[in-house]
CSV table of N, CA and C in Angstrom, one decimal:
chain,number,residue,atom,x,y,z
A,1,MET,N,293.3,13.2,237.9
A,1,MET,CA,294.3,11.7,236.7
A,1,MET,C,296.2,11.9,237.3
A,2,ALA,N,296.3,10.6,237.4
A,2,ALA,CA,297.5,10.0,238.4
A,2,ALA,C,298.5,10.5,237.5
A,3,PRO,N,299.2,10.4,238.7
A,3,PRO,CA,300.5,11.1,237.4
A,3,PRO,C,301.9,9.8,236.8
A,4,SER,N,301.7,10.4,235.7
A,4,SER,CA,302.8,9.1,234.8
A,4,SER,C,303.5,8.8,235.4
A,5,LYS,N,303.8,7.0,235.4
A,5,LYS,CA,305.3,7.4,236.3
A,5,LYS,C,306.5,7.0,234.8
A,6,LYS,N,307.5,7.0,234.9
A,6,LYS,CA,308.0,6.8,233.7
A,6,LYS,C,309.6,5.9,233.3
A,7,ALA,N,308.8,5.5,232.3
A,7,ALA,CA,309.6,4.2,232.4
A,7,ALA,C,310.7,3.8,232.5
A,8,THR,N,311.2,2.8,233.1
A,8,THR,CA,312.8,2.6,233.2
A,8,THR,C,313.5,2.5,232.4
A,9,PRO,N,314.7,3.0,231.3
A,9,PRO,CA,315.8,1.6,230.3
A,9,PRO,C,315.9,0.3,230.7
A,10,VAL,N,315.4,-0.6,229.5
A,10,VAL,CA,315.6,-1.7,229.5
A,10,VAL,C,317.0,-1.3,229.1
A,11,PRO,N,318.0,-2.7,228.9
A,11,PRO,CA,318.8,-2.9,228.5
A,11,PRO,C,319.2,-3.6,227.3
A,12,LEU,N,320.0,-3.4,226.5
A,12,LEU,CA,319.8,-4.2,225.0
A,12,LEU,C,320.6,-4.9,225.1
A,13,SER,N,320.9,-5.6,226.7
A,13,SER,CA,321.1,-7.5,226.5
A,13,SER,C,320.1,-8.1,227.1
A,14,LYS,N,319.0,-7.1,228.6
A,14,LYS,CA,317.5,-8.1,228.3
A,14,LYS,C,316.7,-8.3,227.0
A,15,LYS,N,316.6,-6.7,226.6
A,15,LYS,CA,315.8,-7.4,225.6
A,15,LYS,C,316.5,-8.3,223.9
A,16,ALA,N,317.8,-8.3,224.2
A,16,ALA,CA,318.0,-9.2,222.9
A,16,ALA,C,318.9,-11.0,223.8
A,17,ASN,N,318.1,-10.8,224.9
A,17,ASN,CA,318.3,-12.6,226.2
A,17,ASN,C,319.7,-12.6,225.3
A,18,LEU,N,320.9,-11.6,226.2
A,18,LEU,CA,321.6,-12.3,226.4
A,18,LEU,C,322.4,-11.7,228.0
A,19,ALA,N,323.2,-12.3,227.8
A,19,ALA,CA,324.1,-12.3,228.9
A,19,ALA,C,325.7,-11.9,229.4
A,20,PHE,N,325.8,-11.9,228.0
A,20,PHE,CA,327.2,-11.0,228.1
A,20,PHE,C,326.1,-9.3,227.6
A,21,PRO,N,327.2,-7.7,228.3
A,21,PRO,CA,327.0,-6.6,227.6
A,21,PRO,C,327.5,-5.9,226.4
A,22,VAL,N,325.7,-5.8,225.9
A,22,VAL,CA,326.2,-5.4,224.7
A,22,VAL,C,326.6,-4.0,224.2
A,23,ALA,N,326.2,-2.7,225.6
A,23,ALA,CA,326.4,-1.5,224.9
A,23,ALA,C,328.0,-1.3,226.2
A,24,ARG,N,328.9,-2.5,226.6
A,24,ARG,CA,330.3,-2.7,226.6
A,24,ARG,C,330.8,-2.4,225.5
A,25,VAL,N,330.2,-3.6,224.7
A,25,VAL,CA,331.4,-4.7,223.9
A,25,VAL,C,330.2,-3.2,222.4
A,26,GLY,N,330.0,-2.7,222.4
A,26,GLY,CA,329.9,-1.7,221.4
A,26,GLY,C,330.2,0.0,221.7
A,27,SER,N,330.7,-0.5,222.5
A,27,SER,CA,330.9,1.2,223.1
A,27,SER,C,332.9,0.8,222.8
A,28,SER,N,333.0,-0.2,222.8
A,28,SER,CA,334.5,-0.9,222.8
A,28,SER,C,334.7,-0.8,220.3
A,29,LEU,N,333.5,-1.3,220.1
A,29,LEU,CA,333.8,-1.0,218.7
A,29,LEU,C,333.6,0.1,218.1
A,30,ARG,N,333.1,1.1,219.2
A,30,ARG,CA,333.3,2.3,218.0
A,30,ARG,C,334.8,3.7,219.1
A,31,LYS,N,335.6,3.1,220.4
A,31,LYS,CA,336.2,3.1,220.9
A,31,LYS,C,337.7,3.0,220.0
A,32,GLY,N,337.5,1.6,219.2
A,32,GLY,CA,338.8,1.1,218.5
A,32,GLY,C,338.6,1.0,217.1
A,33,ARG,N,337.6,2.9,216.2
A,33,ARG,CA,337.0,3.0,215.2
A,33,ARG,C,338.2,2.4,214.3
A,34,TYR,N,336.9,1.4,214.6
A,34,TYR,CA,336.7,0.6,213.2
A,34,TYR,C,336.2,0.8,211.9
A,35,ALA,N,335.3,1.8,212.4
A,35,ALA,CA,334.6,2.1,211.4
A,35,ALA,C,334.4,3.1,211.2
A,36,LYS,N,333.4,4.0,210.8
A,36,LYS,CA,332.9,6.1,210.9
A,36,LYS,C,331.8,5.5,212.1
A,37,ARG,N,331.2,5.1,211.2
A,37,ARG,CA,330.2,4.4,212.4
A,37,ARG,C,329.1,2.9,213.0
A,38,VAL,N,328.8,2.6,214.0
A,38,VAL,CA,328.8,1.5,214.4
A,38,VAL,C,327.1,1.8,214.8
A,39,SER,N,326.6,0.4,213.6
A,39,SER,CA,324.8,0.7,214.6
A,39,SER,C,324.7,-0.2,215.7
A,40,THR,N,324.0,0.1,216.5
A,40,THR,CA,323.2,-0.7,217.7
A,40,THR,C,323.1,-2.3,217.5
A,41,PRO,N,322.8,-3.1,216.0
A,41,PRO,CA,322.4,-4.0,215.9
A,41,PRO,C,323.6,-5.0,215.4
A,42,ALA,N,324.0,-4.2,215.5
A,42,ALA,CA,326.2,-4.6,215.0
A,42,ALA,C,326.7,-5.0,216.4
A,43,ALA,N,326.6,-4.4,217.4
A,43,ALA,CA,326.9,-4.5,218.9
A,43,ALA,C,326.6,-5.5,219.3
A,44,VAL,N,324.6,-5.5,219.0
A,44,VAL,CA,324.3,-6.8,219.6
A,44,VAL,C,324.5,-8.2,218.7
A,45,PHE,N,324.8,-8.1,217.4
A,45,PHE,CA,325.2,-9.4,216.9
A,45,PHE,C,326.3,-10.0,217.3
A,46,LEU,N,327.3,-8.3,217.1
A,46,LEU,CA,329.1,-9.4,218.1
A,46,LEU,C,328.6,-9.7,218.6
A,47,THR,N,328.4,-9.2,220.4
A,47,THR,CA,327.5,-9.6,221.4
A,47,THR,C,327.0,-11.5,221.1
A,48,ALA,N,326.6,-11.2,220.9
A,48,ALA,CA,325.3,-13.4,220.3
A,48,ALA,C,326.4,-13.8,219.8
A,49,VAL,N,327.6,-13.8,218.9
A,49,VAL,CA,328.9,-14.5,218.5
A,49,VAL,C,329.3,-14.5,219.2
A,50,LEU,N,330.0,-13.8,220.2
A,50,LEU,CA,330.6,-14.0,221.3
A,50,LEU,C,330.8,-14.7,222.4
A,51,GLN,N,328.9,-14.1,223.0
A,51,GLN,CA,328.8,-16.2,223.7
A,51,GLN,C,328.5,-16.9,222.9
A,52,TYR,N,327.8,-17.0,222.3
A,52,TYR,CA,327.7,-18.2,220.9
A,52,TYR,C,328.6,-18.8,221.4
A,53,ALA,N,330.5,-18.4,220.8
A,53,ALA,CA,331.4,-19.1,220.9
A,53,ALA,C,332.1,-19.5,222.7
A,54,THR,N,332.2,-18.3,223.4
A,54,THR,CA,332.7,-18.7,224.4
A,54,THR,C,331.8,-19.8,225.3
A,55,THR,N,330.2,-19.9,225.1
A,55,THR,CA,329.7,-21.4,225.8
A,55,THR,C,329.5,-22.7,224.9
A,56,GLU,N,329.9,-22.9,223.7
A,56,GLU,CA,330.4,-23.5,223.2
A,56,GLU,C,331.5,-24.3,223.8
A,57,LEU,N,332.9,-23.2,223.6
A,57,LEU,CA,333.9,-24.1,225.2
A,57,LEU,C,333.9,-24.4,225.7
A,58,LEU,N,332.9,-23.7,226.1
A,58,LEU,CA,333.3,-24.1,227.6
A,58,LEU,C,332.4,-25.2,228.2
A,59,GLU,N,331.3,-25.8,226.5
A,59,GLU,CA,330.8,-26.6,227.1
A,59,GLU,C,331.4,-27.8,226.4
A,60,LEU,N,332.5,-27.9,225.3
A,60,LEU,CA,333.5,-29.2,224.9
A,60,LEU,C,334.1,-29.0,226.3
A,61,SER,N,335.3,-28.0,226.8
A,61,SER,CA,336.1,-27.7,227.7
A,61,SER,C,335.7,-28.8,228.9
A,62,GLN,N,334.3,-29.2,229.6
A,62,GLN,CA,333.6,-29.3,230.7
A,62,GLN,C,333.3,-31.2,230.0
A,63,THR,N,333.2,-31.2,228.7
A,63,THR,CA,333.1,-32.2,228.5
A,63,THR,C,334.8,-33.2,228.5
A,64,THR,N,335.6,-32.6,227.9
A,64,THR,CA,336.7,-32.7,227.9
A,64,THR,C,337.0,-32.9,229.9
A,65,ALA,N,336.5,-32.3,230.4
A,65,ALA,CA,337.1,-32.9,232.3
A,65,ALA,C,336.3,-33.4,232.5
A,66,ALA,N,335.2,-33.4,232.0
A,66,ALA,CA,334.5,-35.1,232.9
A,66,ALA,C,335.1,-36.4,232.4
A,67,GLN,N,336.0,-36.1,231.5
A,67,GLN,CA,336.6,-37.4,230.3
A,67,GLN,C,337.7,-37.6,231.5
A,68,LYS,N,338.2,-37.1,231.8
A,68,LYS,CA,339.8,-36.7,232.6
A,68,LYS,C,339.1,-37.3,234.1
A,69,GLY,N,337.8,-37.4,234.9
A,69,GLY,CA,337.6,-36.7,236.2
A,69,GLY,C,337.5,-36.0,236.6
A,70,ARG,N,338.0,-35.0,236.2
A,70,ARG,CA,337.4,-33.6,236.5
A,70,ARG,C,337.0,-32.7,236.4
A,71,CYS,N,335.7,-31.8,238.5
A,71,CYS,CA,334.8,-31.3,238.0
A,71,CYS,C,335.8,-29.6,237.5
A,72,THR,N,337.0,-29.7,237.3
A,72,THR,CA,337.6,-28.2,237.4
A,72,THR,C,338.1,-28.3,236.3
A,73,ILE,N,337.7,-27.4,235.6
A,73,ILE,CA,337.7,-26.8,234.5
A,73,ILE,C,339.7,-26.2,234.7
A,74,LYS,N,340.6,-26.6,233.5
A,74,LYS,CA,341.4,-26.3,233.7
A,74,LYS,C,342.2,-25.9,232.5
A,75,PRO,N,343.1,-25.0,232.1
A,75,PRO,CA,343.6,-24.4,230.4
A,75,PRO,C,344.1,-25.8,229.6
A,76,ARG,N,344.7,-26.4,229.9
A,76,ARG,CA,345.0,-27.8,229.9
A,76,ARG,C,343.7,-28.6,229.2
A,77,HIS,N,342.3,-28.7,229.6
A,77,HIS,CA,341.1,-29.0,229.4
A,77,HIS,C,340.9,-27.8,228.2
A,78,ILE,N,341.1,-26.7,228.5
A,78,ILE,CA,340.5,-26.2,226.8
A,78,ILE,C,341.3,-26.4,226.0
A,79,CYS,N,342.5,-26.4,226.1
A,79,CYS,CA,343.9,-26.6,224.8
A,79,CYS,C,342.7,-27.3,223.6
A,80,VAL,N,342.8,-29.2,225.1
A,80,VAL,CA,342.2,-30.1,224.0
A,80,VAL,C,341.0,-30.2,223.5
A,81,ALA,N,340.3,-29.4,223.9
A,81,ALA,CA,339.3,-28.8,223.5
A,81,ALA,C,339.0,-27.8,222.2
A,82,VAL,N,339.7,-27.6,222.4
A,82,VAL,CA,340.3,-26.4,221.0
A,82,VAL,C,340.9,-27.6,219.8
A,83,ARG,N,341.7,-28.0,219.9
A,83,ARG,CA,342.2,-28.9,219.4
A,83,ARG,C,341.4,-30.4,219.2
A,84,GLU,N,340.4,-30.5,219.8
A,84,GLU,CA,339.7,-31.7,218.9
A,84,GLU,C,338.3,-31.6,217.8
A,85,ASP,N,338.3,-29.5,218.3
A,85,ASP,CA,336.9,-29.6,217.8
A,85,ASP,C,336.5,-28.8,215.9
A,86,PRO,N,337.3,-29.6,214.7
A,86,PRO,CA,337.9,-29.0,214.0
A,86,PRO,C,337.4,-27.3,213.4
A,87,ASP,N,335.9,-26.5,214.0
A,87,ASP,CA,335.9,-25.0,214.0
A,87,ASP,C,336.5,-23.7,214.5
A,88,LEU,N,336.8,-25.1,215.7
A,88,LEU,CA,337.0,-23.9,217.0
A,88,LEU,C,338.7,-24.0,216.6
A,89,ASN,N,339.4,-24.3,216.2
A,89,ASN,CA,340.9,-25.3,216.2
A,89,ASN,C,341.0,-24.2,214.6
A,90,GLU,N,340.3,-24.0,213.3
A,90,GLU,CA,341.0,-23.3,211.8
A,90,GLU,C,339.9,-21.8,212.6
A,91,LEU,N,340.0,-21.8,214.2
A,91,LEU,CA,339.2,-20.4,214.3
A,91,LEU,C,341.4,-20.3,215.4
A,92,LEU,N,341.2,-21.0,215.9
A,92,LEU,CA,342.2,-20.9,217.2
A,92,LEU,C,343.5,-20.9,216.7
A,93,GLN,N,343.4,-21.5,215.5
A,93,GLN,CA,344.7,-22.0,214.9
A,93,GLN,C,346.2,-21.5,215.8
A,94,LYS,N,346.3,-20.4,215.2
A,94,LYS,CA,348.2,-19.7,215.9
A,94,LYS,C,347.5,-19.4,216.8
A,95,VAL,N,347.0,-19.6,218.3
A,95,VAL,CA,346.7,-19.3,220.1
A,95,VAL,C,347.0,-19.6,220.3
A,96,THR,N,348.3,-19.4,221.4
A,96,THR,CA,348.3,-20.3,222.7
A,96,THR,C,347.9,-20.1,223.9
A,97,ILE,N,347.9,-20.7,224.2
A,97,ILE,CA,347.5,-21.1,225.6
A,97,ILE,C,347.8,-21.5,226.7
A,98,ALA,N,348.0,-20.1,227.4
A,98,ALA,CA,349.0,-20.2,228.0
A,98,ALA,C,348.1,-21.7,229.5
A,99,GLY,N,349.7,-22.3,230.3
A,99,GLY,CA,349.2,-23.9,230.8
A,99,GLY,C,348.5,-24.8,230.0
A,100,GLY,N,348.3,-24.4,229.1
A,100,GLY,CA,348.1,-25.5,228.2
A,100,GLY,C,348.6,-26.8,227.8
A,101,GLY,N,349.4,-27.0,227.7
A,101,GLY,CA,350.8,-28.4,227.6
A,101,GLY,C,350.8,-28.3,226.3
């Protein structure tokens, strides 16, 4: 009989097909004391939402930078992208972006 191999643990980020760290978001939720108990699916969901919002913001900023003929995204491009998108504008209405003009 061959010796059994122990399965290596697969990170939650890989299981959920996310680039952002699920474990770090989960531990931040627990340390923040937002609730007595925080489930793993809650951390996965919040991580997916954060990743989606970040991706959306970067895509819009990249488009804004390309329209100006630039390859590098600067704070001004992020600010313009946020103010032009109605959903992001509503979400980040009271946020000041440093260097955004």
